[in-house]
mmCIF file of C-alpha atoms and ligand atoms in Angstrom:
data_model
loop_
_atom_site.group_PDB
_atom_site.id
_atom_site.type_symbol
_atom_site.label_atom_id
_atom_site.label_comp_id
_atom_site.label_asym_id
_atom_site.label_seq_id
_atom_site.Cartn_x
_atom_site.Cartn_y
_atom_site.Cartn_z
ATOM 1 C CA MET A 105 -74.581 25.404 -9.949
ATOM 2 C CA SER A 106 -75.839 21.973 -8.798
ATOM 3 C CA ILE A 107 -79.016 20.948 -10.630
ATOM 4 C CA LEU A 108 -79.741 17.602 -8.734
ATOM 5 C CA ARG A 109 -78.060 16.058 -5.494
ATOM 6 C CA ILE A 110 -78.928 12.696 -4.437
ATOM 7 C CA ASN A 111 -78.012 12.247 -0.978
ATOM 8 C CA ALA A 112 -77.952 8.928 1.056
ATOM 9 C CA LEU A 113 -80.978 7.735 -1.130
ATOM 10 C CA GLN A 114 -82.463 4.559 0.052
ATOM 11 C CA VAL A 115 -84.856 2.449 -1.561
ATOM 12 C CA HIS A 116 -86.832 -0.826 -0.591
ATOM 13 C CA ALA A 117 -88.568 -3.581 -1.921
ATOM 14 C CA VAL A 118 -91.386 -3.992 0.473
ATOM 15 C CA ASP A 119 -93.819 -7.047 0.789
ATOM 16 C CA GLY A 120 -95.899 -6.982 3.695
ATOM 17 C CA GLU A 121 -94.081 -7.201 6.549
ATOM 18 C CA HIS A 122 -90.799 -8.000 4.800
ATOM 19 C CA SER A 123 -88.573 -5.325 3.210
ATOM 20 C CA VAL A 124 -85.506 -5.568 1.251
ATOM 21 C CA PRO A 125 -82.668 -2.749 0.600
ATOM 22 C CA LEU A 126 -82.180 -2.107 -3.016
ATOM 23 C CA LEU A 127 -80.668 1.267 -2.993
ATOM 24 C CA ARG A 128 -78.382 1.543 0.375
ATOM 25 C CA GLY A 129 -77.120 4.943 0.185
ATOM 26 C CA VAL A 130 -76.532 6.462 -3.003
ATOM 27 C CA ASP A 131 -74.880 9.788 -3.243
ATOM 28 C CA LEU A 132 -74.483 11.981 -6.572
ATOM 29 C CA GLU A 133 -74.421 15.382 -7.657
ATOM 30 C CA ILE A 134 -74.889 16.729 -11.025
ATOM 31 C CA GLU A 135 -74.103 20.218 -12.142
ATOM 32 C CA ALA A 136 -75.830 22.574 -14.660
ATOM 33 C CA GLY A 137 -74.624 21.304 -18.054
ATOM 34 C CA GLU A 138 -72.936 18.347 -16.909
ATOM 35 C CA THR A 139 -73.215 14.738 -18.394
ATOM 36 C CA VAL A 140 -72.917 11.981 -15.845
ATOM 37 C CA GLY A 141 -72.868 8.306 -16.630
ATOM 38 C CA LEU A 142 -73.992 5.787 -14.146
ATOM 39 C CA ALA A 143 -72.395 2.356 -15.037
ATOM 40 C CA GLY A 144 -72.503 -0.948 -13.546
ATOM 41 C CA GLU A 145 -73.721 -4.441 -14.497
ATOM 42 C CA SER A 146 -77.287 -5.417 -14.480
ATOM 43 C CA GLY A 147 -79.208 -5.550 -11.042
ATOM 44 C CA SER A 148 -76.918 -3.017 -9.543
ATOM 45 C CA GLY A 149 -79.424 -0.405 -9.093
ATOM 46 C CA LYS A 150 -79.101 2.162 -11.918
ATOM 47 C CA THR A 151 -82.743 2.315 -13.232
ATOM 48 C CA LEU A 152 -84.159 2.335 -9.507
ATOM 49 C CA THR A 153 -81.864 5.485 -9.299
ATOM 50 C CA GLY A 154 -83.364 7.233 -12.433
ATOM 51 C CA LEU A 155 -87.069 6.295 -11.260
ATOM 52 C CA SER A 156 -86.311 7.625 -7.817
ATOM 53 C CA VAL A 157 -85.280 11.098 -9.117
ATOM 54 C CA MET A 158 -88.323 11.059 -11.539
ATOM 55 C CA GLY A 159 -90.602 10.162 -8.746
ATOM 56 C CA LEU A 160 -91.712 7.047 -10.871
ATOM 57 C CA LEU A 161 -90.774 3.999 -8.844
ATOM 58 C CA PRO A 162 -93.296 1.165 -8.759
ATOM 59 C CA GLN A 163 -95.149 1.848 -5.571
ATOM 60 C CA PRO A 164 -96.142 0.670 -3.166
ATOM 61 C CA ALA A 165 -93.859 -2.409 -4.145
ATOM 62 C CA VAL A 166 -91.119 -0.545 -4.328
ATOM 63 C CA GLN A 167 -90.673 2.562 -1.782
ATOM 64 C CA LEU A 168 -87.929 5.560 -1.301
ATOM 65 C CA THR A 169 -87.212 5.156 2.320
ATOM 66 C CA GLY A 170 -84.524 7.393 3.102
ATOM 67 C CA GLY A 171 -82.428 10.212 1.978
ATOM 68 C CA GLU A 172 -82.824 13.533 0.115
ATOM 69 C CA LEU A 173 -83.403 14.551 -3.586
ATOM 70 C CA VAL A 174 -82.799 18.033 -4.295
ATOM 71 C CA PHE A 175 -83.480 19.469 -7.745
ATOM 72 C CA GLN A 176 -82.386 23.172 -8.646
ATOM 73 C CA GLY A 177 -82.336 23.622 -4.832
ATOM 74 C CA GLN A 178 -86.032 22.335 -4.081
ATOM 75 C CA PRO A 179 -86.343 19.065 -2.015
ATOM 76 C CA LEU A 180 -88.294 16.690 -4.157
ATOM 77 C CA THR A 181 -89.358 13.900 -1.598
ATOM 78 C CA THR A 182 -91.334 16.414 0.179
ATOM 79 C CA LEU A 183 -92.883 18.003 -2.797
ATOM 80 C CA PRO A 184 -96.596 17.474 -3.396
ATOM 81 C CA VAL A 185 -97.485 14.869 -5.795
ATOM 82 C CA ARG A 186 -98.679 17.724 -8.478
ATOM 83 C CA ALA A 187 -95.931 19.800 -8.031
ATOM 84 C CA ARG A 188 -93.738 16.709 -8.881
ATOM 85 C CA GLN A 189 -95.876 15.999 -11.960
ATOM 86 C CA GLN A 190 -95.477 19.551 -13.379
ATOM 87 C CA LEU A 191 -91.869 18.994 -13.137
ATOM 88 C CA ARG A 192 -92.064 15.704 -15.014
ATOM 89 C CA GLY A 193 -91.901 16.116 -18.696
ATOM 90 C CA ALA A 194 -91.162 19.662 -18.530
ATOM 91 C CA SER A 195 -87.903 20.592 -16.082
ATOM 92 C CA MET A 196 -86.957 16.821 -15.859
ATOM 93 C CA SER A 197 -87.194 14.021 -18.473
ATOM 94 C CA MET A 198 -86.476 10.344 -18.951
ATOM 95 C CA VAL A 199 -85.656 8.364 -21.979
ATOM 96 C CA PHE A 200 -86.197 4.476 -21.417
ATOM 97 C CA GLN A 201 -84.261 1.515 -22.808
ATOM 98 C CA GLU A 202 -87.373 0.286 -24.880
ATOM 99 C CA PRO A 203 -89.610 3.278 -26.059
ATOM 100 C CA MET A 204 -92.464 1.073 -26.437
ATOM 101 C CA THR A 205 -93.157 1.102 -22.660
ATOM 102 C CA ALA A 206 -93.645 4.801 -22.676
ATOM 103 C CA LEU A 207 -95.586 5.226 -25.627
ATOM 104 C CA ASN A 208 -99.402 4.399 -25.893
ATOM 105 C CA PRO A 209 -99.571 1.332 -28.725
ATOM 106 C CA VAL A 210 -103.095 2.650 -29.722
ATOM 107 C CA GLN A 211 -102.435 6.347 -30.043
ATOM 108 C CA ARG A 212 -101.087 8.138 -32.675
ATOM 109 C CA VAL A 213 -97.674 9.487 -31.783
ATOM 110 C CA GLY A 214 -98.517 13.271 -32.693
ATOM 111 C CA LEU A 215 -101.449 13.017 -30.198
ATOM 112 C CA GLN A 216 -99.078 11.514 -27.635
ATOM 113 C CA LEU A 217 -96.509 14.276 -28.007
ATOM 114 C CA SER A 218 -99.010 17.296 -28.303
ATOM 115 C CA GLU A 219 -100.450 16.021 -24.977
ATOM 116 C CA LEU A 220 -97.075 16.846 -23.430
ATOM 117 C CA TYR A 221 -97.965 20.507 -24.571
ATOM 118 C CA GLN A 222 -101.425 20.545 -23.152
ATOM 119 C CA ILE A 223 -100.270 19.469 -19.758
ATOM 120 C CA HIS A 224 -97.445 21.768 -19.667
ATOM 121 C CA ARG A 225 -97.831 24.831 -21.845
ATOM 122 C CA PRO A 226 -101.720 24.879 -22.195
ATOM 123 C CA GLU A 227 -101.341 28.442 -23.109
ATOM 124 C CA LEU A 228 -99.966 27.778 -26.811
ATOM 125 C CA SER A 229 -102.329 27.666 -29.763
ATOM 126 C CA ARG A 230 -102.612 24.326 -31.523
ATOM 127 C CA ALA A 231 -100.982 25.512 -34.624
ATOM 128 C CA LEU A 232 -98.011 26.884 -32.390
ATOM 129 C CA VAL A 233 -97.719 23.385 -30.553
ATOM 130 C CA ARG A 234 -97.889 21.612 -34.402
ATOM 131 C CA ARG A 235 -95.269 24.096 -35.447
ATOM 132 C CA GLN A 236 -92.950 23.219 -32.311
ATOM 133 C CA LEU A 237 -93.566 19.439 -32.571
ATOM 134 C CA LEU A 238 -92.253 19.706 -36.183
ATOM 135 C CA GLN A 239 -89.085 21.497 -34.974
ATOM 136 C CA ALA A 240 -88.287 19.363 -32.123
ATOM 137 C CA LEU A 241 -88.518 16.345 -34.578
ATOM 138 C CA SER A 242 -86.631 17.810 -37.031
ATOM 139 C CA ASP A 243 -83.929 18.493 -34.393
ATOM 140 C CA VAL A 244 -83.817 14.871 -33.943
ATOM 141 C CA GLY A 245 -83.145 14.115 -37.630
ATOM 142 C CA VAL A 246 -86.977 12.510 -37.879
ATOM 143 C CA SER A 247 -87.590 13.286 -41.704
ATOM 144 C CA ASP A 248 -91.507 13.488 -42.839
ATOM 145 C CA ALA A 249 -92.395 14.764 -39.842
ATOM 146 C CA GLU A 250 -95.905 15.545 -41.138
ATOM 147 C CA ARG A 251 -96.672 11.866 -41.874
ATOM 148 C CA ARG A 252 -94.865 10.301 -39.141
ATOM 149 C CA LEU A 253 -97.081 12.493 -36.259
ATOM 150 C CA GLU A 254 -100.162 10.462 -37.918
ATOM 151 C CA ALA A 255 -98.353 7.224 -37.421
ATOM 152 C CA TYR A 256 -98.861 4.381 -34.517
ATOM 153 C CA PRO A 257 -95.838 3.484 -32.423
ATOM 154 C CA HIS A 258 -95.415 -0.203 -33.886
ATOM 155 C CA GLU A 259 -95.667 1.472 -37.500
ATOM 156 C CA LEU A 260 -92.219 3.093 -36.620
ATOM 157 C CA SER A 261 -88.924 1.378 -36.604
ATOM 158 C CA GLY A 262 -87.123 1.041 -33.066
ATOM 159 C CA GLY A 263 -84.423 4.030 -34.282
ATOM 160 C CA LEU A 264 -87.265 6.155 -35.303
ATOM 161 C CA ARG A 265 -89.296 5.551 -32.047
ATOM 162 C CA GLN A 266 -85.987 6.127 -29.920
ATOM 163 C CA ARG A 267 -85.818 9.419 -31.723
ATOM 164 C CA MET A 268 -89.312 10.215 -30.988
ATOM 165 C CA MET A 269 -88.964 9.857 -27.210
ATOM 166 C CA ILE A 270 -85.739 11.965 -27.476
ATOM 167 C CA ALA A 271 -87.787 14.569 -29.238
ATOM 168 C CA MET A 272 -90.422 14.081 -26.470
ATOM 169 C CA ALA A 273 -88.212 14.328 -23.533
ATOM 170 C CA LEU A 274 -86.191 17.296 -25.028
ATOM 171 C CA ALA A 275 -89.385 19.165 -26.437
ATOM 172 C CA LEU A 276 -89.694 21.664 -23.374
ATOM 173 C CA LYS A 277 -85.915 21.886 -22.877
ATOM 174 C CA PRO A 278 -85.688 20.130 -19.406
ATOM 175 C CA ALA A 279 -82.798 21.107 -17.042
ATOM 176 C CA LEU A 280 -82.389 17.463 -16.592
ATOM 177 C CA LEU A 281 -82.616 14.501 -18.941
ATOM 178 C CA ILE A 282 -82.088 10.876 -17.584
ATOM 179 C CA CYS A 283 -81.035 8.108 -20.068
ATOM 180 C CA ASP A 284 -81.603 4.909 -18.907
ATOM 181 C CA GLU A 285 -79.532 2.612 -21.587
ATOM 182 C CA PRO A 286 -81.246 4.462 -24.468
ATOM 183 C CA THR A 287 -79.319 2.521 -26.964
ATOM 184 C CA THR A 288 -79.255 -1.048 -25.688
ATOM 185 C CA ALA A 289 -82.046 -2.386 -27.700
ATOM 186 C CA LEU A 290 -80.985 -0.785 -31.114
ATOM 187 C CA ASP A 291 -78.860 -1.842 -33.977
ATOM 188 C CA VAL A 292 -75.148 -1.179 -33.682
ATOM 189 C CA THR A 293 -74.936 1.474 -36.344
ATOM 190 C CA ILE A 294 -77.957 3.002 -35.498
ATOM 191 C CA GLN A 295 -76.695 3.300 -31.414
ATOM 192 C CA ALA A 296 -74.015 5.309 -32.446
ATOM 193 C CA GLN A 297 -76.793 8.078 -34.157
ATOM 194 C CA VAL A 298 -78.627 7.990 -31.258
ATOM 195 C CA LEU A 299 -75.677 8.347 -28.792
ATOM 196 C CA ASP A 300 -74.574 11.573 -31.156
ATOM 197 C CA LEU A 301 -77.913 13.097 -31.257
ATOM 198 C CA ILE A 302 -78.106 12.907 -27.364
ATOM 199 C CA ARG A 303 -74.848 14.468 -27.082
ATOM 200 C CA GLY A 304 -75.344 17.274 -29.762
ATOM 201 C CA LEU A 305 -78.644 18.376 -28.611
ATOM 202 C CA THR A 306 -77.875 18.325 -24.702
ATOM 203 C CA ARG A 307 -74.755 20.073 -25.544
ATOM 204 C CA GLU A 308 -76.433 22.765 -27.444
ATOM 205 C CA MET A 309 -79.265 23.301 -25.194
ATOM 206 C CA GLY A 310 -77.095 22.881 -22.040
ATOM 207 C CA THR A 311 -79.119 20.052 -20.455
ATOM 208 C CA ALA A 312 -77.439 18.219 -17.321
ATOM 209 C CA VAL A 313 -77.751 14.496 -18.472
ATOM 210 C CA LEU A 314 -77.515 11.550 -16.154
ATOM 211 C CA PHE A 315 -76.444 8.800 -18.671
ATOM 212 C CA ILE A 316 -77.386 5.041 -17.617
ATOM 213 C CA THR A 317 -75.708 1.965 -19.017
ATOM 214 C CA HIS A 318 -73.991 -1.277 -18.578
ATOM 215 C CA ASP A 319 -71.450 -0.811 -21.032
ATOM 216 C CA LEU A 320 -68.625 1.734 -19.754
ATOM 217 C CA GLY A 321 -67.339 2.078 -23.124
ATOM 218 C CA VAL A 322 -70.399 3.971 -24.602
ATOM 219 C CA LEU A 323 -69.475 6.815 -21.628
ATOM 220 C CA ALA A 324 -65.981 7.359 -23.082
ATOM 221 C CA GLU A 325 -67.194 9.875 -25.567
ATOM 222 C CA LEU A 326 -70.038 11.112 -23.783
ATOM 223 C CA ALA A 327 -69.644 11.743 -19.983
ATOM 224 C CA ASP A 328 -67.869 14.174 -17.838
ATOM 225 C CA ARG A 329 -67.796 12.130 -15.222
ATOM 226 C CA VAL A 330 -68.468 8.483 -14.336
ATOM 227 C CA ALA A 331 -70.220 7.123 -10.825
ATOM 228 C CA VAL A 332 -69.954 3.200 -10.957
ATOM 229 C CA MET A 333 -72.953 1.321 -9.422
ATOM 230 C CA TYR A 334 -72.666 -2.075 -7.349
ATOM 231 C CA GLY A 335 -75.144 -3.688 -5.365
ATOM 232 C CA GLY A 336 -76.931 -0.416 -4.525
ATOM 233 C CA VAL A 337 -74.405 1.710 -3.616
ATOM 234 C CA ILE A 338 -71.757 3.600 -5.501
ATOM 235 C CA VAL A 339 -68.337 2.125 -5.540
ATOM 236 C CA GLU A 340 -66.357 4.616 -7.482
ATOM 237 C CA GLN A 341 -66.968 8.243 -8.892
ATOM 238 C CA GLN A 342 -64.170 10.179 -10.874
ATOM 239 C CA PRO A 343 -63.720 12.113 -14.200
ATOM 240 C CA ILE A 344 -64.063 10.265 -17.050
ATOM 241 C CA ASP A 345 -60.188 10.523 -18.090
ATOM 242 C CA ALA A 346 -59.160 9.769 -14.438
ATOM 243 C CA LEU A 347 -61.594 6.757 -14.396
ATOM 244 C CA PHE A 348 -60.026 5.238 -17.783
ATOM 245 C CA GLU A 349 -56.410 6.159 -16.814
ATOM 246 C CA ARG A 350 -56.428 4.878 -13.167
ATOM 247 C CA PRO A 351 -59.529 3.078 -12.139
ATOM 248 C CA GLN A 352 -59.331 2.960 -8.487
ATOM 249 C CA HIS A 353 -61.966 0.134 -7.388
ATOM 250 C CA PRO A 354 -61.225 -3.247 -8.518
ATOM 251 C CA TYR A 355 -64.990 -3.731 -9.863
ATOM 252 C CA THR A 356 -64.179 -0.530 -12.129
ATOM 253 C CA GLU A 357 -61.350 -2.422 -13.359
ATOM 254 C CA GLY A 358 -63.193 -5.669 -13.994
ATOM 255 C CA LEU A 359 -65.785 -3.474 -16.021
ATOM 256 C CA MET A 360 -63.005 -1.807 -17.709
ATOM 257 C CA ARG A 361 -61.379 -5.169 -18.762
ATOM 258 C CA SER A 362 -65.049 -6.373 -20.330
ATOM 259 C CA ILE A 363 -65.488 -3.345 -22.900
ATOM 260 C CA PRO A 364 -64.629 -4.847 -26.347
ATOM 261 C CA ARG A 365 -61.536 -3.444 -27.744
ATOM 262 C CA PHE A 366 -61.526 -2.700 -31.480
ATOM 263 C CA ASP A 367 -58.073 -1.669 -31.671
ATOM 264 C CA HIS A 368 -56.829 -4.889 -30.044
ATOM 265 C CA ALA A 369 -56.318 -8.203 -31.771
ATOM 266 C CA PRO A 370 -59.348 -10.256 -30.883
ATOM 267 C CA ARG A 371 -58.905 -12.370 -27.533
ATOM 268 C CA LEU A 372 -59.859 -15.973 -27.008
ATOM 269 C CA ARG A 373 -61.797 -14.787 -23.868
ATOM 270 C CA LEU A 374 -63.375 -11.682 -22.691
ATOM 271 C CA ASP A 375 -62.058 -10.698 -19.335
ATOM 272 C CA ILE A 376 -65.021 -10.703 -17.494
ATOM 273 C CA ILE A 377 -65.533 -10.503 -13.530
ATOM 274 C CA PRO A 378 -66.245 -13.867 -12.158
ATOM 275 C CA GLY A 379 -69.405 -14.428 -10.178
ATOM 276 C CA GLN A 380 -72.731 -12.273 -10.204
ATOM 277 C CA VAL A 381 -73.901 -9.254 -8.416
ATOM 278 C CA PRO A 382 -75.527 -10.220 -5.078
ATOM 279 C CA GLN A 383 -79.184 -10.590 -4.668
ATOM 280 C CA ALA A 384 -80.918 -7.930 -3.080
ATOM 281 C CA ASN A 385 -81.865 -10.388 -0.317
ATOM 282 C CA GLU A 386 -78.507 -11.778 0.002
ATOM 283 C CA SER A 387 -76.498 -10.700 3.367
ATOM 284 C CA VAL A 388 -73.254 -9.908 2.520
ATOM 285 C CA LEU A 389 -71.025 -8.369 5.364
ATOM 286 C CA GLY A 390 -68.672 -6.275 4.964
ATOM 287 C CA CYS A 391 -67.936 -4.905 1.320
ATOM 288 C CA ARG A 392 -70.615 -6.169 -1.061
ATOM 289 C CA PHE A 393 -68.202 -6.775 -3.728
ATOM 290 C CA HIS A 394 -65.612 -8.722 -1.390
ATOM 291 C CA PRO A 395 -66.669 -12.621 -2.660
ATOM 292 C CA ARG A 396 -65.554 -11.280 -6.387
ATOM 293 C CA CYS A 397 -62.831 -9.676 -5.524
ATOM 294 C CA ALA A 398 -59.154 -10.626 -6.161
ATOM 295 C CA ARG A 399 -58.029 -8.200 -3.453
ATOM 296 C CA ALA A 400 -60.252 -8.912 -0.767
ATOM 297 C CA THR A 401 -58.738 -9.495 2.720
ATOM 298 C CA ALA A 402 -60.226 -10.214 6.130
ATOM 299 C CA ARG A 403 -60.835 -6.522 6.302
ATOM 300 C CA CYS A 404 -63.238 -6.518 3.320
ATOM 301 C CA GLN A 405 -64.978 -9.274 4.820
ATOM 302 C CA LEU A 406 -65.877 -7.630 8.007
ATOM 303 C CA GLU A 407 -66.028 -3.448 7.502
ATOM 304 C CA SER A 408 -68.079 -1.851 4.462
ATOM 305 C CA PRO A 409 -65.690 0.817 2.844
ATOM 306 C CA LYS A 410 -66.367 4.270 2.608
ATOM 307 C CA MET A 411 -66.409 6.513 -0.120
ATOM 308 C CA ASP A 412 -63.029 8.574 0.039
ATOM 309 C CA HIS A 413 -61.244 10.686 -2.425
ATOM 310 C CA GLY A 414 -63.869 9.171 -5.213
ATOM 311 C CA VAL A 415 -63.603 5.427 -4.340
ATOM 312 C CA ALA A 416 -65.297 2.960 -1.608
ATOM 313 C CA CYS A 417 -62.377 -0.012 -1.316
ATOM 314 C CA HIS A 418 -60.034 -0.687 1.534
ATOM 315 C CA HIS A 419 -57.472 -1.484 -1.343
ATOM 316 C CA PRO A 420 -57.830 0.952 -4.101
ATOM 317 C CA GLY A 421 -55.376 1.296 -6.762
ATOM 318 C CA GLN A 422 -53.197 -0.961 -8.174
ATOM 319 C CA ALA A 423 -54.848 -4.158 -9.811
ATOM 320 C CA VAL A 424 -53.536 -7.673 -8.568
ATOM 321 C CA CYS A 425 -53.585 -9.340 -12.011
HETATM 322 N N1 ADP B 1127 -90.318 -3.750 -8.893
HETATM 323 C C1 ADP B 1127 -89.305 -4.380 -8.031
HETATM 324 N N2 ADP B 1127 -89.547 -5.429 -7.023
HETATM 325 C C2 ADP B 1127 -88.367 -6.036 -6.431
HETATM 326 N N3 ADP B 1127 -87.419 -5.860 -6.540
HETATM 327 C C3 ADP B 1127 -87.009 -4.884 -7.880
HETATM 328 C C4 ADP B 1127 -87.930 -4.296 -8.480
HETATM 329 N N4 ADP B 1127 -87.147 -3.536 -9.512
HETATM 330 C C5 ADP B 1127 -86.097 -3.833 -9.482
HETATM 331 N N5 ADP B 1127 -85.543 -4.424 -8.378
HETATM 332 C C6 ADP B 1127 -84.454 -5.491 -7.882
HETATM 333 O O1 ADP B 1127 -83.684 -3.848 -7.327
HETATM 334 C C7 ADP B 1127 -82.327 -3.960 -7.942
HETATM 335 C C8 ADP B 1127 -81.869 -2.954 -8.622
HETATM 336 O O2 ADP B 1127 -82.614 -3.031 -9.986
HETATM 337 P P1 ADP B 1127 -82.447 -2.005 -11.493
HETATM 338 O O3 ADP B 1127 -82.352 -0.810 -10.670
HETATM 339 O O4 ADP B 1127 -83.513 -2.092 -12.349
HETATM 340 O O5 ADP B 1127 -81.182 -2.267 -11.794
HETATM 341 P P2 ADP B 1127 -80.218 -1.846 -13.097
HETATM 342 O O6 ADP B 1127 -81.015 -0.691 -13.588
HETATM 343 O O7 ADP B 1127 -78.676 -1.580 -12.462
HETATM 344 O O8 ADP B 1127 -80.126 -3.137 -13.718
HETATM 345 C C9 ADP B 1127 -82.167 -5.800 -8.625
HETATM 346 O O9 ADP B 1127 -81.815 -6.453 -7.856
HETATM 347 C C10 ADP B 1127 -83.579 -6.233 -8.764
HETATM 348 O O10 ADP B 1127 -83.955 -7.377 -8.812
HETATM 349 MG MG1 MG B 1128 -81.511 -1.263 -15.572
#
């Protein structure tokens, strides 16, 4: 069963008369219980894709201008604001890179968590809410939960805050969890714990996950399928094993080479893709990756490639090294 279908999604930055395309037709589908990775360098449009689904784009500066979002069979873009709010936090939720952005710094954590229940489960008694909250915190491995609920966000470590956010995001057992680089700001050892936690809990609950990251390596142990984004479009989409064994798009290969490998002798130089993601307002004719691509031909400069068998490239397959 499809949980989320993103169809030809377009998002523009709008400034008076000017508008700049940021997402240029994103297509992605997530099935129930599936974990889909959304990978790509910074600036490729991953966060905007997540925010579009949540209905949290920073309007009016950034606007959804085209395409379709269908969540559990329900079209989202035509849904009234209130109905959309009802979905957020209950049926779909999002965990951000920096939990401080999602927490109110002057309010105790417990109060913020219980507000979620006030909005979505007003029928529950305070005692029952408290019991469920303590359970949710214990599920994410927060010890001494009673005391933690009395804390202000700044009194908690980064790892603990992120655990709290995950508890909050999963408290009402959403059908879809969007994780936007949830471990990027954490220490390496804590990162692994938080990833384990997300994987364990979402598998147990059967929650579908859209896991956004700039690091393909993180997805190896987490995702069933990966979509690779570049310049506001998805350029490749494969099941995780196929992607790692036979990346088709030269951009995916580049991303793959930039994963640090612990099983290899240290390299003198990390293989990284030369150049940068084009600025949104930079017009690039043809394939947006062609200025950085070793395989680019005259065709790539003229004709934008369409997605075919999971890859949008005129010369998919073998790497030219
Ligand atoms: N509020 C905004 N106003 C204008 N441009 C934006 C805004 N937010 C993001 N962008 C632009 O949209 C593009 C995609 O951004 P984003 O989705 O945050 O990328 P990612 O999460 O992959 O790093 C970038 O070029 C970024 O500069
Ligand atoms: Mg981002």
